[in-house]
XYZ file of C-alpha atoms in Angstrom:
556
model
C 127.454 59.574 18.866
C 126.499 63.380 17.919
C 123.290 61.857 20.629
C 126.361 61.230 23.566
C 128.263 64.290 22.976
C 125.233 66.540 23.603
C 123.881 64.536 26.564
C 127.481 65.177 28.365
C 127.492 68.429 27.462
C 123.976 69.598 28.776
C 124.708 67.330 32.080
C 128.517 69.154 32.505
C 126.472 72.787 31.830
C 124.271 71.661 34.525
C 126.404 70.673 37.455
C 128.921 73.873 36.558
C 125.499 76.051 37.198
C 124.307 74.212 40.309
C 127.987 74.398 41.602
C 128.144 78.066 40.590
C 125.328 78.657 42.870
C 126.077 77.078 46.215
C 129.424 78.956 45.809
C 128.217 81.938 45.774
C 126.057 81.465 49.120
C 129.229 79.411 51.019
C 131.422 82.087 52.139
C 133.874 79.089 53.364
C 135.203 78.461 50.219
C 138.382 80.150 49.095
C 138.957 81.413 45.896
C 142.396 79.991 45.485
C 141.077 76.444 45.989
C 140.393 74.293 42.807
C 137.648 72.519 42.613
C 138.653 69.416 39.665
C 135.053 67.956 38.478
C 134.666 63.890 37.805
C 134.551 62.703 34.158
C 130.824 63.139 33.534
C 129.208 59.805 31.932
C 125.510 59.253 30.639
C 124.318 56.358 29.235
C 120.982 56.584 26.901
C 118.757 53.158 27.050
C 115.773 53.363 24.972
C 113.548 56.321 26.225
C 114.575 56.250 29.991
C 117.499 58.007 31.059
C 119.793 56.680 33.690
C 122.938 58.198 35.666
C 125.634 56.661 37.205
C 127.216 57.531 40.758
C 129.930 59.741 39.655
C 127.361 61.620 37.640
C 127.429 64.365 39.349
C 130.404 66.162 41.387
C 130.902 65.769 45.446
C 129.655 68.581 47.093
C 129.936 67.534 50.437
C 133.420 68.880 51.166
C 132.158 72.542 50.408
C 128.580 72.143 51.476
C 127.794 71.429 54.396
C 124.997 68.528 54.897
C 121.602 69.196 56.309
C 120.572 67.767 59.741
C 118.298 64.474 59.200
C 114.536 65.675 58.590
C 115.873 69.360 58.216
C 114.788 71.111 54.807
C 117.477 72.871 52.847
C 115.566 74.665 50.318
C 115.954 78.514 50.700
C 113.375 80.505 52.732
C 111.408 83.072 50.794
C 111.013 86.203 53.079
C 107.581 86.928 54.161
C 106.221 83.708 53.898
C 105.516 81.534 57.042
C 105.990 77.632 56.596
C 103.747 75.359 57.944
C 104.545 71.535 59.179
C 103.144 68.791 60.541
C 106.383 69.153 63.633
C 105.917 68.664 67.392
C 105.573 72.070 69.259
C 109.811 73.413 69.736
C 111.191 72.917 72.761
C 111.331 75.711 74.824
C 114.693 77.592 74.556
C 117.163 77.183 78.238
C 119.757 79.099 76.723
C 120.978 82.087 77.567
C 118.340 84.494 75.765
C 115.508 82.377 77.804
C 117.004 82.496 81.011
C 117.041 86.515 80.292
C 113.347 86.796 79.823
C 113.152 86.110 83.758
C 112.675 89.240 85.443
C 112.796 89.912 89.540
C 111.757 92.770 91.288
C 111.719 94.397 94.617
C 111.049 97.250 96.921
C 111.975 97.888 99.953
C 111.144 101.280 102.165
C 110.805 102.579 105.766
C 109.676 105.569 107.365
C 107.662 107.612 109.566
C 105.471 106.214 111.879
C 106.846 103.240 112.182
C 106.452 102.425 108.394
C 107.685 99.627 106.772
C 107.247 97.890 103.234
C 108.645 94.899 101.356
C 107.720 94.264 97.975
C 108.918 91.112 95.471
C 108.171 89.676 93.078
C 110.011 87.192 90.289
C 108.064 86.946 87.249
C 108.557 85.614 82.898
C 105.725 87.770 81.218
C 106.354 86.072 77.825
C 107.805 83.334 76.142
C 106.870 79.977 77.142
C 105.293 79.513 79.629
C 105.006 82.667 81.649
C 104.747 83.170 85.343
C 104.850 84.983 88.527
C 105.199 84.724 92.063
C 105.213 87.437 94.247
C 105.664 88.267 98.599
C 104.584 91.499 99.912
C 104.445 92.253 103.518
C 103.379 96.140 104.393
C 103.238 97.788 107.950
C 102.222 100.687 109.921
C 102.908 100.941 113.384
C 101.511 104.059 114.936
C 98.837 106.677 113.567
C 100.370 110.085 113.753
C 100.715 110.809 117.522
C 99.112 107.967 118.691
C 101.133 104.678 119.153
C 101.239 101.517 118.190
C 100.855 100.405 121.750
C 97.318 101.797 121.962
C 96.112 100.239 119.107
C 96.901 102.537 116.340
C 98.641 99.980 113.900
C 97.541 97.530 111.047
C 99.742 95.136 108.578
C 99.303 93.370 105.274
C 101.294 89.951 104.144
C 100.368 88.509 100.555
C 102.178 86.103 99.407
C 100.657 85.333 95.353
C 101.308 82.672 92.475
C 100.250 82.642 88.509
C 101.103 80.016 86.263
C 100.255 80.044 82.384
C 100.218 76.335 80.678
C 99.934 76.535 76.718
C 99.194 73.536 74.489
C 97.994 73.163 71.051
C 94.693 74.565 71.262
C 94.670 74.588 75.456
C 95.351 77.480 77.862
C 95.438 76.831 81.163
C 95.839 80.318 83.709
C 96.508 78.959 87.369
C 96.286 81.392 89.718
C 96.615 80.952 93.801
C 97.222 83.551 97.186
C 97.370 83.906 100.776
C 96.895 87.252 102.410
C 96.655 87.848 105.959
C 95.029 91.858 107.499
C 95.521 92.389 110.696
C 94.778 96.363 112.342
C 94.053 97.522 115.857
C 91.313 98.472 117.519
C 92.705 101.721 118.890
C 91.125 100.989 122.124
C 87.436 101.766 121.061
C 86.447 98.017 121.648
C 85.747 96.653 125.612
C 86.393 93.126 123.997
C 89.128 93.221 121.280
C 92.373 95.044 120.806
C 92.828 93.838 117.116
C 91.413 92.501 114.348
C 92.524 89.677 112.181
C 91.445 88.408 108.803
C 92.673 85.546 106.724
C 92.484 84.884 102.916
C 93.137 81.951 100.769
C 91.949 82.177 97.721
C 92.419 80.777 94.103
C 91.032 80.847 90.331
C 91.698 78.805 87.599
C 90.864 79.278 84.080
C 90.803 76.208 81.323
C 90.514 78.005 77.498
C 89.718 75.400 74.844
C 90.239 76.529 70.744
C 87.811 73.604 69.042
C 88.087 75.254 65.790
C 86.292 77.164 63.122
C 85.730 79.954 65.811
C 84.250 77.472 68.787
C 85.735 77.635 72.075
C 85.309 75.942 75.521
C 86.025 77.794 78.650
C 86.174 76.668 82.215
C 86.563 78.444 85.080
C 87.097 77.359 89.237
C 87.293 79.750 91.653
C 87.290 79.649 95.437
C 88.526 80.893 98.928
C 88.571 80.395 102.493
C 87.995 83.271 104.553
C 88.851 83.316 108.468
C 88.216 86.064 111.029
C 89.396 85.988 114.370
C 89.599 88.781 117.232
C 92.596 89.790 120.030
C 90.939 89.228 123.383
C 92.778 89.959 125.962
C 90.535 88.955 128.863
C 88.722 85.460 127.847
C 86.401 85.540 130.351
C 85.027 88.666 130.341
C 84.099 88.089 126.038
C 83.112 84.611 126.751
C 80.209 86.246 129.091
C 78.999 89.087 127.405
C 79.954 88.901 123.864
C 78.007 87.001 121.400
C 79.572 84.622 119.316
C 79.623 85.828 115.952
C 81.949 88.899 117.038
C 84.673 86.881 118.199
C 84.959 84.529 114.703
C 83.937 83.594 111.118
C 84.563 80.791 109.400
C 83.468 80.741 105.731
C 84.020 78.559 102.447
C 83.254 79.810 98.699
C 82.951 77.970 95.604
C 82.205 79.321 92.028
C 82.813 76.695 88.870
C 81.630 77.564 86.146
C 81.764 76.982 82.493
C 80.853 79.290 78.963
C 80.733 77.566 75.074
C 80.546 80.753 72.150
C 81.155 80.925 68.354
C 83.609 83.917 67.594
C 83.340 85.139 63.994
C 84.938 88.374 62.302
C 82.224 90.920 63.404
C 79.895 88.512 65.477
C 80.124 86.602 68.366
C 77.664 84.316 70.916
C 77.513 82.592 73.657
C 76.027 80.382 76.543
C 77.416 80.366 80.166
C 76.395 78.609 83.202
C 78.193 79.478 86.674
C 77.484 78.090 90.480
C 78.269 79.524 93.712
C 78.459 77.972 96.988
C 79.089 79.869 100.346
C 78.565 77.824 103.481
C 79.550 79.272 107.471
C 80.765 76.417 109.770
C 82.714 76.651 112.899
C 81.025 78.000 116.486
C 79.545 80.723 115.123
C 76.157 81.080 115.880
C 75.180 81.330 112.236
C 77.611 78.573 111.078
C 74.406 76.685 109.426
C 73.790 79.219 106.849
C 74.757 78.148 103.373
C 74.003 80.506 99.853
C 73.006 78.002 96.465
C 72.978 80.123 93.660
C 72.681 79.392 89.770
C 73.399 81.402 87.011
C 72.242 80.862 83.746
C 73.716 83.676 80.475
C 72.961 83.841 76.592
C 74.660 86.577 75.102
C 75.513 87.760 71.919
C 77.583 90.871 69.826
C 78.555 92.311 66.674
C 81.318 95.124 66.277
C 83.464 96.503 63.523
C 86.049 98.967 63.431
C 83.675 101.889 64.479
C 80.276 100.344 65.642
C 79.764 97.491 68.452
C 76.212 96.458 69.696
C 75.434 93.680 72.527
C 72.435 91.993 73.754
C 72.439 89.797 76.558
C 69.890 87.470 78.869
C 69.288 85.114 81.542
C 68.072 84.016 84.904
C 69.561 83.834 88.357
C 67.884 80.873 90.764
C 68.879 79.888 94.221
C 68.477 79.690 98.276
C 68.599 83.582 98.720
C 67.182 85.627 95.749
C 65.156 87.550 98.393
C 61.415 86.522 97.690
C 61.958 85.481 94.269
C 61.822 81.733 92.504
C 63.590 83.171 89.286
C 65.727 87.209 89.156
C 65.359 87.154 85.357
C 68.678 89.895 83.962
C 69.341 90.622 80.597
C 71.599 94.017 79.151
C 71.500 95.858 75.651
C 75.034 97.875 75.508
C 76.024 100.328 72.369
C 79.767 101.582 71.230
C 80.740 103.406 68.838
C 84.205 105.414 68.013
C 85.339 107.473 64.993
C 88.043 109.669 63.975
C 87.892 113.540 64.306
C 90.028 116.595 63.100
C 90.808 117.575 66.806
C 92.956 114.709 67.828
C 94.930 111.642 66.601
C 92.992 109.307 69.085
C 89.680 108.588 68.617
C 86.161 110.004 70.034
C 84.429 106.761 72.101
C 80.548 106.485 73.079
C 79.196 103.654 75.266
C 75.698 102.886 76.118
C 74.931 99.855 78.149
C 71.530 99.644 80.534
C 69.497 96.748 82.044
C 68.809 94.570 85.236
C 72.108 92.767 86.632
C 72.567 90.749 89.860
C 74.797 89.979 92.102
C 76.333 88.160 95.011
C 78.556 89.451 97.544
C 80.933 87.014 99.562
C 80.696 87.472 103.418
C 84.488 88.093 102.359
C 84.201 91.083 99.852
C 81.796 92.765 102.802
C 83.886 92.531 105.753
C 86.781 93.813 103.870
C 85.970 96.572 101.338
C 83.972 97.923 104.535
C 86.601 98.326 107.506
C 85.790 97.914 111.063
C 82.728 95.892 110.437
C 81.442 91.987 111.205
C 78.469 90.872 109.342
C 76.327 88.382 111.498
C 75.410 86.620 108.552
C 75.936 85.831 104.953
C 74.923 87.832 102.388
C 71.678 87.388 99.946
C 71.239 88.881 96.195
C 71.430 92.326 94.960
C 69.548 93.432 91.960
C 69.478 96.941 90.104
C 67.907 98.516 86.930
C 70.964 100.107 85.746
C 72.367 102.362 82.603
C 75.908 103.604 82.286
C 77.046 105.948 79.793
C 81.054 106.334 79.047
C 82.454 108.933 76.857
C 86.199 109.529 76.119
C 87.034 112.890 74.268
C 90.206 114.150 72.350
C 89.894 117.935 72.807
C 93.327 118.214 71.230
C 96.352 116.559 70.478
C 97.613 116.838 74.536
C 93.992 117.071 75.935
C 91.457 114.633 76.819
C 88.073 114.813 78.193
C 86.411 111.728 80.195
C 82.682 111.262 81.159
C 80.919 108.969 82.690
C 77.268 108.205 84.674
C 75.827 105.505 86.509
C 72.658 104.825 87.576
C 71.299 102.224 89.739
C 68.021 101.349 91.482
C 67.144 98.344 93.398
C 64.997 95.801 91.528
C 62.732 92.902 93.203
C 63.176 93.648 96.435
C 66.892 93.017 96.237
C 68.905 96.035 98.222
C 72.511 96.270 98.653
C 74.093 95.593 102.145
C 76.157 98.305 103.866
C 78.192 98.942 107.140
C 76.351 101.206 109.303
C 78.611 103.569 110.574
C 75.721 106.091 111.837
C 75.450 103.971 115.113
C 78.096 102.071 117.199
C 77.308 98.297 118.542
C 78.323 97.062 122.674
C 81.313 95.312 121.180
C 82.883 98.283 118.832
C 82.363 96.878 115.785
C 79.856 98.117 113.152
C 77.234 95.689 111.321
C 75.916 95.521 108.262
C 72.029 96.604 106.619
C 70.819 95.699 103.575
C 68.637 98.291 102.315
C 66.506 99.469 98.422
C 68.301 102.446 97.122
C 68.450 104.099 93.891
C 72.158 105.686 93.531
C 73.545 108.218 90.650
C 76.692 108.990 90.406
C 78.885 111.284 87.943
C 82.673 111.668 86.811
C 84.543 113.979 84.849
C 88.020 114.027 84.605
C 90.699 116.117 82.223
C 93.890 114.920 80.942
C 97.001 117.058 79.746
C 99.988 114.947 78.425
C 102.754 116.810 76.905
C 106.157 115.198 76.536
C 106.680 114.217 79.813
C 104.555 116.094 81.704
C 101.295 115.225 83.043
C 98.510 116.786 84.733
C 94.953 115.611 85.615
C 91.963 116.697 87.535
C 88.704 115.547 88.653
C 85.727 115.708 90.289
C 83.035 112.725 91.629
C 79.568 113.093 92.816
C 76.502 110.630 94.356
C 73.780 112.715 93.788
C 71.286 110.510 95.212
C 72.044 108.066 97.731
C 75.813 107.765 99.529
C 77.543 104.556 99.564
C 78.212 104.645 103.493
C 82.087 104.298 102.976
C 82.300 107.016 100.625
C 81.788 110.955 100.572
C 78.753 112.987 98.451
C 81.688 114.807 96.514
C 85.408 114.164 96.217
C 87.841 116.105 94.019
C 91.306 115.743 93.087
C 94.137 116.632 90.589
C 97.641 115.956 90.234
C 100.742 116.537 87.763
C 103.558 114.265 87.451
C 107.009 115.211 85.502
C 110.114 113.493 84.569
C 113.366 114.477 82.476
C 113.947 113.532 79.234
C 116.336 110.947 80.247
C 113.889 109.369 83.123
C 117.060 110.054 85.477
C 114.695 111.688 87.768
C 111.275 113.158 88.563
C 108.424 114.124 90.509
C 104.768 113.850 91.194
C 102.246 115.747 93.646
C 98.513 114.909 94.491
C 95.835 116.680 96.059
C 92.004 115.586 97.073
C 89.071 117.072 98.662
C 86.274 115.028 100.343
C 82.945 117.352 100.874
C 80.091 115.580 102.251
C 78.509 114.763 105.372
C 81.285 113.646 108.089
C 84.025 114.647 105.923
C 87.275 116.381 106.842
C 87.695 119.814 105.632
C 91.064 119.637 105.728
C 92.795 118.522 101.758
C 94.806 115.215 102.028
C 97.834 116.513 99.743
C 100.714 114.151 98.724
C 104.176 114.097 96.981
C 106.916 112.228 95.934
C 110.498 112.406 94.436
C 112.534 110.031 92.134
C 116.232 109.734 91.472
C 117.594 106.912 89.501
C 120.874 105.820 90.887
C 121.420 103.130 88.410
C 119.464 101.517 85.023
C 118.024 99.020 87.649
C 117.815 101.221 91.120
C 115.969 103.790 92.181
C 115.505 105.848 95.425
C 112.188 107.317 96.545
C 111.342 110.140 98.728
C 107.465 110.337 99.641
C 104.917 112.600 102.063
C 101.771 111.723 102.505
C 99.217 113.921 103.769
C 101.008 116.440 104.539
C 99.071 119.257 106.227
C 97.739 116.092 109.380
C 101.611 115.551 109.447
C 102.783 118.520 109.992
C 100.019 119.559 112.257
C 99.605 116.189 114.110
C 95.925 116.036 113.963
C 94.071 113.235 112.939
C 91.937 111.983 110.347
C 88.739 110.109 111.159
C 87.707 107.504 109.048
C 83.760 107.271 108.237
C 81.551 107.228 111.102
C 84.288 109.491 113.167
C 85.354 106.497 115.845
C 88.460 105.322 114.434
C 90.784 107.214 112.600
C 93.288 106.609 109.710
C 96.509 107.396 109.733
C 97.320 110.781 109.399
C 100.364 111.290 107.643
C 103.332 110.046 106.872
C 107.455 110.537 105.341
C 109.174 107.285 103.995
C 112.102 106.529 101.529
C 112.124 103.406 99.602
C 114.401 101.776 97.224
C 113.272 99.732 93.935
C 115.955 97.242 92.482
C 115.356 95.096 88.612
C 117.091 93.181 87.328
């Protein structure tokens, strides 16, 4: 009996503590409601004990019941749970739809100067992407007009798409971009120039486990080149083929497996390109097979990082090589030092690297050109040295120095703007050169001012669409509440065909709302003002020289 009494009596002290507890944490309940408990019963049967269903008291009135496969135990802060659950469904509520951003700008101005900028983009969360239109226009250089050929235009239109799984990221990334400028009358043949784009690159990222990883990788384009003629018959007789179009395909797959520890990391990597020319151009049989073939490995800490790196290149156009062997030893390091919060940072990196350059990527980065055929290898000895110094607190110093020199036989291929061809378009030469160049720049940051300055320098051989020395500086300033601002720029190219003359810049900010703002900007100045012109390298065509717009820039 004395057995029965104490058995009820620990079981009622029991359920009056559990109930004491959930009471506490259920707001819900009102203090003027009573709560009457069941008659508690226990029966004792040999060394087993049993309950009965009114053992314990109802709850389920004051607590609420857990969703089916839902845990109600309380959540200890700072500890993460881990289950065996499907990935959660991405949120479509009102928070996700939020994390959708758009974008635009939209300006005008003088010379005939337009620009129209969008974009729509999710930079995080599930998911992520971005599409984005531009279309940009100048009609009319200065003085000259549009109707004499003094005019170009640029229309992108660009897509990226980010697909995350378990242990899979996929990046898918497409574009279309059209160039078109004039020929400012300097060609017998053409009166513009037009060059197509389509391009994409798609990245597959695999996570095995225990630091192994897979990555993929397939890039390509489509390049198309196309001239104005405006008498048919007249190119069709005297100008060669090659002038007039270009047709040309590129493929590059490729594919990299690695180990990534705490401090050290390796890897293997094999990548192929393809380039082929088809169409009626006379050189539309030309095709470039190239293999590459990368072991690399590194080791870093928080202060020290150290690199090694080697291969071999093979293919159809490696100059007169069967094998371009390239390897590269690189050296960081970064420490603390009284002068400056930031850190002090040292690179070293030197070697023999090679490379291919599209028919693409040549006809575009130099202007007014048309290559008569694709291009072969490039390989350079090379060193590089980077150094980034904290002078102070608001003060930063910046080094660096390159050097290359060609290796195997392998120059680099240039436009030639020192001579002019019968159809007004300059061609390309591949030529051995050994090229140094040098950059300092100096940083001031203080609240929200800025101010920087610069200078570059080739001391040994000239890139042809570049000058021996260029030097620039600008500051940049904004109130405290970003309401409004301003920044000016000035540069100075000195070199052989260079203009004397400073191309000086400014603009002006005014936020008119959290998500608009107006824009007031001059660019080169003095040629506006004066209405001279700027030649661009080789002193045939010119840029244009100067120009006033407004724009407007909306987000929401």
């Amino acid at each position: 009996m004395n057995c029965e009494i104490r058995k009820k009596t620990a079981a009622c002290i029991f359920a009056a503590f559990c109930f004491s507890a959930f009471c506490q944490n259920n707001s819900a309940v009102s203090e003027d409601e009573q709560i009457i408990l069941p008659e508690v019963t226990t029966t004792v049967s040999g060394d087993s004990l049993s309950a009965g269903k009114d053992a314990l008291p109802d709850f389920s009135k004051i607590i609420p019941a857990a969703p089916s496969g839902k845990d109600v135990l309380p959540k200890l802060p700072g500890l993460v749970a881990v289950t065996a659950e499907e990935e959660p469904v991405a949120d479509l509520g009102e928070d996700s739809v939020r994390s959708v951003y758009a974008q635009g700008l939209i300006g005008c101005g003088f010379p005939g100067y337009f620009k129209g900028d969008f974009s729509i983009y999710k930079s995080s969360g599930d998911e992520p992407f971005m599409l984005k239109f531009l279309h940009e226009s100048e009609n009319g250089y200065g003085l000259n007009s549009a109707g004499d050929g003094y005019f170009d235009a640029n229309t992108a239109l660009f897509g990226e798409k980010t697909l995350s799984f378990d242990k899979i990221t996929l990046d898918l990334n497409a574009g279309y971009e059209t160039l078109t400028y004039g020929l400012q009358g300097k060609s017998p043949f053409f009166y513009d120039l037009n060059q197509r784009f389509f391009s994409t690159d798609n990245k597959f990222a695999w996570k095995i486990g225990h630091g192994f990883g897979l990555d993929f990788k397939l890039s390509g384009s489509f390049y198309s080149r196309y001239a104005g003629v405006p008498d048919i018959e007249i190119a069709t007789e005297k100008l060669p083929v090659r002038s007039e179009s270009a047709d040309v395909f590129y493929l590059n797959p490729g594919a990299r497996f690695f180990w990534q520890g705490k401090y050290f990391s390796a890897g293997l990597s094999a990548a192929y390109d393809f380039e082929s020319a088809f169409g009626e151009s006379n050189y539309s049989s030309q095709s470039v097979n190239r293999g590459v073939f990368i072991l690399d490995a590194d080791w870093k800490n928080s202060f020290l990082s150290a690199g090694a790196g080697g291969g071999v290149v093979v293919g159809t156009s490696i100059g007169e090589n069967s094998v371009v062997p390239v390897f590269d030893i690189s050296f960081g390091a970064k420490w603390m030092t009284a002068l400056s919060k930031r850190p002090l940072e040292l690179s070293l990196a030197g070697g023999i690297k090679s490379s291919h350059s599209t028919y693409a990527q040549s006809e575009r980065e130099y202007a007014y050109s048309a290559a008569d055929s694709l291009d072969s290898e490039t390989t350079d000895w090379f060193a590089d040295f980077k150094a980034a110094v904290p002078v102070s607190s608001v003060l930063n110093l910046d080094l660096l120095a390159q050097f290359k020199k060609t290796a195997f036989g392998n120059g680099a291929r240039e436009a030639d703007y020192s001579s002019e061809s019968e159809w007004g378009l300059y061609s390309f030469e591949k030529n051995e050169r050994t090229l140094f160049t040098t950059e300092v720049s100096l940083s001031y940051v203080w609240k929200t001012f800025n101010f920087s300055a610069g200078w570059n320098s080739h001391w040994m051989h000239v890139p042809s669409n570049e000058y021996a020395n260029s030097v620039k500086a600008d500051i940049s300033f904004q109130s405290q509440n970003g309401i409004w601002g301003f920044s000016a720029a000035l540069e100075e190219f000195l070199g052989e065909g260079s203009d004397v003359v400073p191309v000086i810049g400014g603009t002006v900010f005014y936020k008119i709302h959290d998500s608009i703002r107006l824009t007031a900007e001059l660019d080169d100045l003095v040629k506006l003002f004066a209405g001279d012109d700027r030649t661009y390298f080789g002193n045939k065509y010119i840029k244009n020289s100067g120009s006033a717009n407004i724009s407007v820039r909306f987000f929401f």
